[in-house]
Structure formats: structure tokens, C-alpha cells
mmCIF file of C-alpha atoms and ligand atoms in Angstrom:
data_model
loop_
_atom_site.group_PDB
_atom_site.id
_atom_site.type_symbol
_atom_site.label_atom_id
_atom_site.label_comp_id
_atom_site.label_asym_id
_atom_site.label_seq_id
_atom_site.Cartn_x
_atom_site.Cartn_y
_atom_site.Cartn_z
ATOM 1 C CA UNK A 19 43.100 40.285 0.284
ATOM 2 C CA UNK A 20 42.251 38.442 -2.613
ATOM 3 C CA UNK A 21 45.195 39.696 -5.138
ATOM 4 C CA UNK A 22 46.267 37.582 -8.507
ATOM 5 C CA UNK A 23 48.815 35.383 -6.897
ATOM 6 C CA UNK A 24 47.344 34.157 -3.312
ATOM 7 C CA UNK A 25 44.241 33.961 -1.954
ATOM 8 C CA UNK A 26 42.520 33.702 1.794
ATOM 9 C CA UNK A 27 40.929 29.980 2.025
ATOM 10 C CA UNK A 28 37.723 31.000 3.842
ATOM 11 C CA UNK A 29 37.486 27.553 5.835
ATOM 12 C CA UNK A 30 40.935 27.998 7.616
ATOM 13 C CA UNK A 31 42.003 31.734 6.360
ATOM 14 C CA UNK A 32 45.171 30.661 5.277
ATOM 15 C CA UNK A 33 47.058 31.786 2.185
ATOM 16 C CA UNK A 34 47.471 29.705 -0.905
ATOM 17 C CA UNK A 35 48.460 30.345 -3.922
ATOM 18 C CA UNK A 36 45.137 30.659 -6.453
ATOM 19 C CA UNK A 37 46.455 27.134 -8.030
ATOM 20 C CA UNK A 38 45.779 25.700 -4.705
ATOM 21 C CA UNK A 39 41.895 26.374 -4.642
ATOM 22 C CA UNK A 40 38.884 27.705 -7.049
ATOM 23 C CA UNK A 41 36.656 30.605 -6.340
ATOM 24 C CA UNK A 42 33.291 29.718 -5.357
ATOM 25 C CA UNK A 43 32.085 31.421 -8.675
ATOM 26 C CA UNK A 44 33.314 28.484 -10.376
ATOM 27 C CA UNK A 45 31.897 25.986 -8.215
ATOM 28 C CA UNK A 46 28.066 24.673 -9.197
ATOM 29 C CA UNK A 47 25.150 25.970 -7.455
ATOM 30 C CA UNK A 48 24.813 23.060 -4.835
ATOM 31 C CA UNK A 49 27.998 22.797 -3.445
ATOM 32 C CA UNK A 50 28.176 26.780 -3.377
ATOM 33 C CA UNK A 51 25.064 26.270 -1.317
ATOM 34 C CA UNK A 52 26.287 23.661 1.076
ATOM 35 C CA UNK A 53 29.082 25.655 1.797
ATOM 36 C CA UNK A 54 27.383 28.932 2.612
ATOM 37 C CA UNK A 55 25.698 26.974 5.144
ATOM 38 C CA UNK A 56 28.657 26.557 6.847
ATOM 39 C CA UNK A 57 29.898 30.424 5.553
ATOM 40 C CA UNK A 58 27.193 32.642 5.326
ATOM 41 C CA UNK A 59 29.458 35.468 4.960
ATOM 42 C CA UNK A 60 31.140 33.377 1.548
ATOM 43 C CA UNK A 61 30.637 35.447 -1.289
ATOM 44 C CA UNK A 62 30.948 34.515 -5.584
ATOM 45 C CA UNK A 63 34.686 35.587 -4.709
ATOM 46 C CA UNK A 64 35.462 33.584 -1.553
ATOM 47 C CA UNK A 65 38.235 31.512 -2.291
ATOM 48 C CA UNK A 66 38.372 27.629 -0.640
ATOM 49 C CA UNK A 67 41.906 25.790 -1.341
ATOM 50 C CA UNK A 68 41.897 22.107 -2.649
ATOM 51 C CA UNK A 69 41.488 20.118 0.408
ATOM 52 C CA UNK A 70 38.746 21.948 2.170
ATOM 53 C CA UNK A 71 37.029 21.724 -1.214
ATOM 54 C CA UNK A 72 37.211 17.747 -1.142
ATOM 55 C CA UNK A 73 35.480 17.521 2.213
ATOM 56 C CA UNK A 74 32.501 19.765 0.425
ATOM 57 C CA UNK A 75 32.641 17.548 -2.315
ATOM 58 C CA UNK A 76 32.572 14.476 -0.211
ATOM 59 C CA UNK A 77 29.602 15.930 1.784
ATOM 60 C CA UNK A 78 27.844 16.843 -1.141
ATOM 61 C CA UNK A 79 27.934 13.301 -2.377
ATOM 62 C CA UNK A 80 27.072 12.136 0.897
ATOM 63 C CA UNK A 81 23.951 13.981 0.648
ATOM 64 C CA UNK A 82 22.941 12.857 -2.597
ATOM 65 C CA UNK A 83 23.123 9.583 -1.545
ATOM 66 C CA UNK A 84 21.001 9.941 1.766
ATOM 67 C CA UNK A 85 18.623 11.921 -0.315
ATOM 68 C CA UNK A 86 18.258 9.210 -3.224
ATOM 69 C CA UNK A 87 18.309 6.129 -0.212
ATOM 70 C CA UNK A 88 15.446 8.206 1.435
ATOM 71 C CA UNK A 89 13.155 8.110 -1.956
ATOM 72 C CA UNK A 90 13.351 4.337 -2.486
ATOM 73 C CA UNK A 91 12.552 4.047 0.727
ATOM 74 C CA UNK A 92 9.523 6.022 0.395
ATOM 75 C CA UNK A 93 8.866 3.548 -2.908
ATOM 76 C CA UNK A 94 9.215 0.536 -1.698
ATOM 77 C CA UNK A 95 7.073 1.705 1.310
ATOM 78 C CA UNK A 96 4.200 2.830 -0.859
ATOM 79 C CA UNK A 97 4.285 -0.078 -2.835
ATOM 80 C CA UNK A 98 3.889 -2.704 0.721
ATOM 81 C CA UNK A 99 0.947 -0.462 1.979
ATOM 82 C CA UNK A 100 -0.283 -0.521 -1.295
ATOM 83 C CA UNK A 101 -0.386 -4.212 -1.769
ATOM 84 C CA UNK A 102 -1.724 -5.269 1.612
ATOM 85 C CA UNK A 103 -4.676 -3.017 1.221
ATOM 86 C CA UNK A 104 -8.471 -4.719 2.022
ATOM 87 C CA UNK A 105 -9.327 -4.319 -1.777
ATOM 88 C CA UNK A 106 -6.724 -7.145 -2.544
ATOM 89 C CA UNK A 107 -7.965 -10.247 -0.742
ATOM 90 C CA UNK A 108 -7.953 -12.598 -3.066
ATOM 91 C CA UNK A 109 -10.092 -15.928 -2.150
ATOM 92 C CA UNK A 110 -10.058 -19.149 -3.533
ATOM 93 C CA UNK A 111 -13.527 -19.197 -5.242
ATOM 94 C CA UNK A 112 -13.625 -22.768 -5.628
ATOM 95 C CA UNK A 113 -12.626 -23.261 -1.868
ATOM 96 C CA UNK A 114 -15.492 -21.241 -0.715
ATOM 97 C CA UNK A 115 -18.096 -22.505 -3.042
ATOM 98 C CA UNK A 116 -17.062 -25.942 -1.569
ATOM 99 C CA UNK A 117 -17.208 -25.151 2.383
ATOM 100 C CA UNK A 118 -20.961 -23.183 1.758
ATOM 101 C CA UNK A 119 -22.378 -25.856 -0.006
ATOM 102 C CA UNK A 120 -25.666 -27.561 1.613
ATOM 103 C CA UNK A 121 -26.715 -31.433 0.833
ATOM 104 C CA UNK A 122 -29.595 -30.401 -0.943
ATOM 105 C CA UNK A 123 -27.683 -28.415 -3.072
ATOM 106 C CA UNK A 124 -25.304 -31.092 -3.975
ATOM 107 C CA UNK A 125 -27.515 -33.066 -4.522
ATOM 108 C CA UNK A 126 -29.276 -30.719 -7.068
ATOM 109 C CA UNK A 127 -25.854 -30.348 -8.565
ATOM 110 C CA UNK A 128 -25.632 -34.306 -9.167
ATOM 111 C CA UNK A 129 -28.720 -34.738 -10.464
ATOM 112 C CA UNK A 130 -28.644 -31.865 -13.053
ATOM 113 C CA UNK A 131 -25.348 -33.681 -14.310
ATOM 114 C CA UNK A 132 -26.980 -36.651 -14.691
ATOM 115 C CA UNK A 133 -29.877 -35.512 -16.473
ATOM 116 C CA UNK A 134 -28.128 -33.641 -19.059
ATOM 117 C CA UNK A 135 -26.040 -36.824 -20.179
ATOM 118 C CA UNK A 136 -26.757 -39.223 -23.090
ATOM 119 C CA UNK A 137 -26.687 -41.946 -20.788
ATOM 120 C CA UNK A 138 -29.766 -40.629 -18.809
ATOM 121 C CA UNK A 139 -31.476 -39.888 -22.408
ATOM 122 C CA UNK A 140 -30.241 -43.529 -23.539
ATOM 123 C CA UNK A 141 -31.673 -44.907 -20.462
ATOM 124 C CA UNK A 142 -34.547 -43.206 -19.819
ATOM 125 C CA UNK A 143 -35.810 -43.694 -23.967
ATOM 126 C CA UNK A 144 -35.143 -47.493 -23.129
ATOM 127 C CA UNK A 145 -37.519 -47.289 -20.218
ATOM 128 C CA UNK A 146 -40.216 -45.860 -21.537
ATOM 129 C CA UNK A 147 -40.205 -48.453 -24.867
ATOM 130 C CA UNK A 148 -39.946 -51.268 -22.300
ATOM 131 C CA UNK A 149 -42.845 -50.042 -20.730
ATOM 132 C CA UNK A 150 -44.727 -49.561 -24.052
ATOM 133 C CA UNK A 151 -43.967 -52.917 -25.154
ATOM 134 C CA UNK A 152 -44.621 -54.787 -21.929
ATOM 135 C CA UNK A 153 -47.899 -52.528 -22.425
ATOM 136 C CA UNK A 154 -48.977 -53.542 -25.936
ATOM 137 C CA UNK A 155 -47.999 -56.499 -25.874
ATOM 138 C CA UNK A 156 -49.050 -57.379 -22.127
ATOM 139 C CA UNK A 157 -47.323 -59.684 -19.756
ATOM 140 C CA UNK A 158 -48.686 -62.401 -18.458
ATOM 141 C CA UNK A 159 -52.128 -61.206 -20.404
ATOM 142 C CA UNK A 160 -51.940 -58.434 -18.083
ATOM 143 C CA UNK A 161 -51.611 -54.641 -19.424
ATOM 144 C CA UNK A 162 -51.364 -52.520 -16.301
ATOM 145 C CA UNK A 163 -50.923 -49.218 -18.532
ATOM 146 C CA UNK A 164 -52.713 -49.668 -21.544
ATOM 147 C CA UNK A 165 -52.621 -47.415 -24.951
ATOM 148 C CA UNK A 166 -51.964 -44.302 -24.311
ATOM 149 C CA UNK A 167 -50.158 -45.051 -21.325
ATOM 150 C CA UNK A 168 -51.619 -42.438 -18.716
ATOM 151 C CA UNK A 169 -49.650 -43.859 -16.100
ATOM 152 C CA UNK A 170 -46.133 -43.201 -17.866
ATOM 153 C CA UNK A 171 -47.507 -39.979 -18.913
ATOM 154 C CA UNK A 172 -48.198 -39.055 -15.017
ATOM 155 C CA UNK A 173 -44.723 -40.471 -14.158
ATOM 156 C CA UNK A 174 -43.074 -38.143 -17.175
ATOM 157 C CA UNK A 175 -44.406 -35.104 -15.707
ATOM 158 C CA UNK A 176 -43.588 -35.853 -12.386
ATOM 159 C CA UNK A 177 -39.991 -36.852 -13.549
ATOM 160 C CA UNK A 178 -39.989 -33.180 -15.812
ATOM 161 C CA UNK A 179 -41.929 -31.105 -12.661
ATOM 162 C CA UNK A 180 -39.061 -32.164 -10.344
ATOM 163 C CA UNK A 181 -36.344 -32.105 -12.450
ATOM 164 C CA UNK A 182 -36.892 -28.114 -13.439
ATOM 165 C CA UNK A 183 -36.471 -26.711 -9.792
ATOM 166 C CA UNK A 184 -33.613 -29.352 -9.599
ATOM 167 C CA UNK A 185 -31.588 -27.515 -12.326
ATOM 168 C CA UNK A 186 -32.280 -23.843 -11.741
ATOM 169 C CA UNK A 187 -30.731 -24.555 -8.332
ATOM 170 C CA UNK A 188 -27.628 -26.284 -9.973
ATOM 171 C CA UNK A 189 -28.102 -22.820 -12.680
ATOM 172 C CA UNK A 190 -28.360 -20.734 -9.867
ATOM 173 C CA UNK A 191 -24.863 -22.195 -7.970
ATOM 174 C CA UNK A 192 -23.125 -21.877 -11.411
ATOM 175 C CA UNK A 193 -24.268 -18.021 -11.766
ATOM 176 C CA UNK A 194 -23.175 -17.603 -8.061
ATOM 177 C CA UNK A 195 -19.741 -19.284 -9.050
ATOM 178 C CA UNK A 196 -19.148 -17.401 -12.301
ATOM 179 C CA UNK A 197 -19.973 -14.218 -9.668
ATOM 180 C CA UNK A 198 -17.488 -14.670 -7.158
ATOM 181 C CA UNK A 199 -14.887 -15.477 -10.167
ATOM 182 C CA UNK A 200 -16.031 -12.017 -11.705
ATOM 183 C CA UNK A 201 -15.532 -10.452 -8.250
ATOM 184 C CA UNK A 202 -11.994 -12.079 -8.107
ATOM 185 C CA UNK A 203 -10.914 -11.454 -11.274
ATOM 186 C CA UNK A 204 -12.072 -7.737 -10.779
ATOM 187 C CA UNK A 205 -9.581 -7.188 -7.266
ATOM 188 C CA UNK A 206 -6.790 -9.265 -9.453
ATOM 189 C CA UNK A 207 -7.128 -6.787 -11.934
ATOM 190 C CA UNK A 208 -7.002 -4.051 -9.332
ATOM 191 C CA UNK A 209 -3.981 -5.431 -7.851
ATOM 192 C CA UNK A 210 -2.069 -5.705 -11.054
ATOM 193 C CA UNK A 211 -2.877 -2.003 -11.995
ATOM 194 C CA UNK A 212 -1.551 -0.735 -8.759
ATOM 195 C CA UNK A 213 1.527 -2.577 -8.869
ATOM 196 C CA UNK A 214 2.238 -1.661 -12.389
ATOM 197 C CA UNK A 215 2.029 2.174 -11.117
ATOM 198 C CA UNK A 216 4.200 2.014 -8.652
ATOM 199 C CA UNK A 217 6.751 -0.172 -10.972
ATOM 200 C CA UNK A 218 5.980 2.752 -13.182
ATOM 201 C CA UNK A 219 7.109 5.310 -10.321
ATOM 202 C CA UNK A 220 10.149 3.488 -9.531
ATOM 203 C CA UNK A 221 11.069 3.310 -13.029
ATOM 204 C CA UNK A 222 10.610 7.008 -13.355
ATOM 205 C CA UNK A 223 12.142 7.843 -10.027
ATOM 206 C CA UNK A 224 15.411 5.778 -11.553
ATOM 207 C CA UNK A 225 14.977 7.726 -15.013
ATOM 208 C CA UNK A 226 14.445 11.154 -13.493
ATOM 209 C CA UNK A 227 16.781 10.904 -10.332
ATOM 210 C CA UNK A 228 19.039 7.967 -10.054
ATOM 211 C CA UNK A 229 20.960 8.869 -13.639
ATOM 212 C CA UNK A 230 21.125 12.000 -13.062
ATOM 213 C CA UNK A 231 22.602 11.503 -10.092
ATOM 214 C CA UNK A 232 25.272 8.607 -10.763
ATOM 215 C CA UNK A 233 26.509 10.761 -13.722
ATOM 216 C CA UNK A 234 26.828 13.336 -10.832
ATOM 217 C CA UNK A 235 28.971 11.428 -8.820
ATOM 218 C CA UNK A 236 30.683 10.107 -11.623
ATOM 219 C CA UNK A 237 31.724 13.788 -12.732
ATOM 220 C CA UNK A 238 32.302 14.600 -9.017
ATOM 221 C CA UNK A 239 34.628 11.960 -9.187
ATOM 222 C CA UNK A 240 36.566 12.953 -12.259
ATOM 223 C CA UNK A 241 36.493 16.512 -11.069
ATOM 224 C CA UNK A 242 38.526 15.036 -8.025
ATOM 225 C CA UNK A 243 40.557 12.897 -9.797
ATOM 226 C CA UNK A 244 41.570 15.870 -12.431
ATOM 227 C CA UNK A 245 42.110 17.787 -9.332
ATOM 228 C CA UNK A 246 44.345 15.415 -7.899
ATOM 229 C CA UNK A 247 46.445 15.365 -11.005
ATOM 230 C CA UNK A 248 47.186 18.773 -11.484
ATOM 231 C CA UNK A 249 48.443 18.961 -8.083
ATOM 232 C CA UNK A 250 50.625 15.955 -8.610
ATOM 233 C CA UNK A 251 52.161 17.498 -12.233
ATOM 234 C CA UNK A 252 52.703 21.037 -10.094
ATOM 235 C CA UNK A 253 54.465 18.930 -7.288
ATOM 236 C CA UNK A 254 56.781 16.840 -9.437
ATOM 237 C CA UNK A 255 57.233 20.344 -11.468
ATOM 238 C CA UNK A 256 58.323 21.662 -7.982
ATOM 239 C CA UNK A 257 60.779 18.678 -7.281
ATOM 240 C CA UNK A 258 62.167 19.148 -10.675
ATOM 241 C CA UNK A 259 63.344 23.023 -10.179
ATOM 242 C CA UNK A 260 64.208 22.202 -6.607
ATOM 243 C CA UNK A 261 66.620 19.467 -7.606
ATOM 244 C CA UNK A 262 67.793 21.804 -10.788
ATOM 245 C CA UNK A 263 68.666 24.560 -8.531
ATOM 246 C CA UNK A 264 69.872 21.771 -5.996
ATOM 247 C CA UNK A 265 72.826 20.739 -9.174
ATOM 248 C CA UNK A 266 73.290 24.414 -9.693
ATOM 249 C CA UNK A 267 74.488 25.051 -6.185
ATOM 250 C CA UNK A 268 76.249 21.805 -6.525
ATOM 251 C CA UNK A 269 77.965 22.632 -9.330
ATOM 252 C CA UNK A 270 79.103 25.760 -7.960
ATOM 253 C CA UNK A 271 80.610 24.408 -4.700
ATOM 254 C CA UNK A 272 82.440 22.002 -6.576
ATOM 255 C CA UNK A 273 83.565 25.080 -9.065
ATOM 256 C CA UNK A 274 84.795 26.829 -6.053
ATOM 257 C CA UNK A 275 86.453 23.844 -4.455
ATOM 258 C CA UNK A 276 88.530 23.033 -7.727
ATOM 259 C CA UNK A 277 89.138 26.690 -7.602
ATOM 260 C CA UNK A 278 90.666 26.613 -4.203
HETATM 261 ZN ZN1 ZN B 17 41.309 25.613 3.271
#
């Protein structure tokens, strides 16, 4: 069937000339393939004219496209389940701290501010030399502490036996804060390492297949294109003999006319 100036299109089995059509040895791998599903009986040397070829082509692409829409979709849906996993609740540390807090432990907190200001040490100093003087000196005659002041001695250790478990439990809120941050920090850090993979997956995925693939098209496209103009040169090539001839015979009417 197959001889060197027509050949059998195996879609419609049709004759056209070979100019019409390529072999499927000259076709790439995938379309070859796509069309064998169609043609399992297409060999290498199965011939397919111009516009069958197209519709391959187009399908092809087609393809491509569905295949490349179906792996960002599997992306982007990776990425959401990723994100919204239980790992990545982040809480508002300072929020929490807040709403847990007791009165006592508030009022721990206020007290261990105060007491590690200079005002406290400026007042407190200024106390205990008021009570000195007013001591030594005596008011009224009267010294109701005298040298060496047991009573403000009494009162100091009271004032330092209080204010000890007072700050641990301010230290111990701090620590608790400073954990919960950690904690935070820790699932932020999680969260940002996850989401930089999958950025990196994407990015590869684009790298790897979406290039690849444009350039694909883009070639497709030019393949089509080039096809498009060879057919156009061999139909204007046509026109051109047809309208020579079409003077010829012209010519020779008006020969024989002239003749007459
Ligand atoms: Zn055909």
C-alpha cells in the first residue's frame, strides 16, 4: 500500500499523497502512543495525513494540561492539610497567661515589682532612719525601740520572710510565661518549615514539569504552525501551475480562433 508517492491515512484509510501526512516513525514517542490507543494495529510505518494528525496533537496537549492542572491540585491540597494540622495552633501566650491568672498571684506579681524598684529601696531606707532617729533621739522622752532596735529588726525579717515566697511566685509565673513562649515559638517554627517544603515542592514541580511542558506546547505549536505553512506554499504552488496551464489553454484557443 504504502508506495513513494501516496500513502493509506490509517484514521480514515484514504489516500494522500506522502506530503499530506508523516509516518508515525517520525512522530515522538507520546503522541505515537496516544494514537496506538486509538490504532493498536498502527505500526512505525502507519501513515496519518495532516489533519487527523492535528486532532492528536490537540489531544496530546489537552492531556498535558489535565495532567499538569491535576498536580497543582494535588499541591495546593497538601499544602491546606498541611497547614491546618493540630501541631500548628498557635495561642496568644499573653492572652492565656492573663485569663489563668488567680488574685493571689497578681498580687504576688505587684508586689515583686514594687520591691525591686528604687523607690521601695528609697522609701523603705527612709523608714528605717526615721525610726532610728525618733529612737535615739526619743520623742516625747519616750524611746519605744531603743538601741539596737529589736523591734525594727523583727519587722525586717518579717518584711524579708514574706517577701521571698512573694517573688518566687512572681519567678515562677515568669518561667511559666517564657515556657509557653518557648512552646509557641517551637510550633511557629514547625509551621514555617513545613510551608517552606511544600513552597519548595511547588517550586520544583514548576522547574521539573511546568517548563518542560510549556516549551512542549510551545514546539507543538510551531510544529503546527510550520505545518500549516508548508501546506499553504504547496497550495498557492498548486494555484500557480493551475492558472499557468489555465493561460496555456487560453492562449491556444485564442491561437486557434485567430487561425480560423
Ligand atoms: Zn486522515
Amino acid at each position: 500500500m504504502v508506495n513513494k508517492q501516496t500513502a493509506t491515512c490509517l484514521v480514515d484509510g484514504q489516500v494522500y499523497a506522502i506530503s499530506d501526512g508523516l509516518f508515525l516513525s517520525d512522530l515522538e514517542t507520546k503522541l505515537v502512543n496516544i494514537i496506538k490507543n486509538d490504532y493498536p494495529k498502527a505500526t512505525k510505518n502507519s501513515f496519518i495525513c495532516n489533519s487527523h494528525l492535528l486532532n492528536y496533537r490537540l489531544e496530546r496537549m489537552r492531556r498535558q494540561q489535565r495532567r499538569d492542572e491535576r498536580a497543582h491540585e494535588k499541591i495546593n491540597r497538601k499544602m491546606s492539610q498541611a497547614l491546618v494540622k493540630d501541631d500548628f495552633q498557635l495561642t496568644d501566650v499573653y492572652d492565656k497567661m492573663e485569663s489563668t491568672i488567680t488574685v493571689g498571684e497578681r498580687i504576688a506579681d505587684a508586689v515583686a515589682k514594687y520591691a525591686g524598684s528604687w523607690s521601695f529601696i528609697i522609701i523603705f531606707s527612709g523608714f528605717m532612719i526615721v525610726w532610728m532617729i525618733l529612737n535615739t533621739v526619743g520623742i516625747f522622752g519616750h524611746k519605744f525601740d531603743p538601741f539596737p532596735f529589736i523591734l525594727l529588726n523583727l519587722f525586717l525579717s518579717m518584711v524579708a520572710a514574706l517577701q521571698a515566697p512573694l517573688i518566687m511566685m512572681s519567678q515562677n509565673r515568669a518561667a511559666e510565661y517564657d515556657r509557653l513562649e518557648a512552646k509557641n515559638d517551637y510550633h511557629v517554627n514547625l509551621k514555617s518549615e513545613e510551608e517552606i517544603r511544600l513552597l519548595h515542592s511547588k517550586l520544583d514541580h514548576i522547574i521539573a514539569d511546568d517548563n518542560p511542558n510549556l516549551f512542549e506546547s510551545q514546539r507543538l505549536t510551531v510544529e503546527v504552525m510550520g505545518e500549516m505553512v508548508n501546506q499553504l506554499t504547496e497550495t498557492r504552488q498548486q494555484l500557480e501551475l493551475l492558472k499557468a496551464s489555465q493561460d496555456e489553454t487560453d492562449k491556444a484557443v485564442h491561437a486557434e480562433k485567430s487561425k480560423k
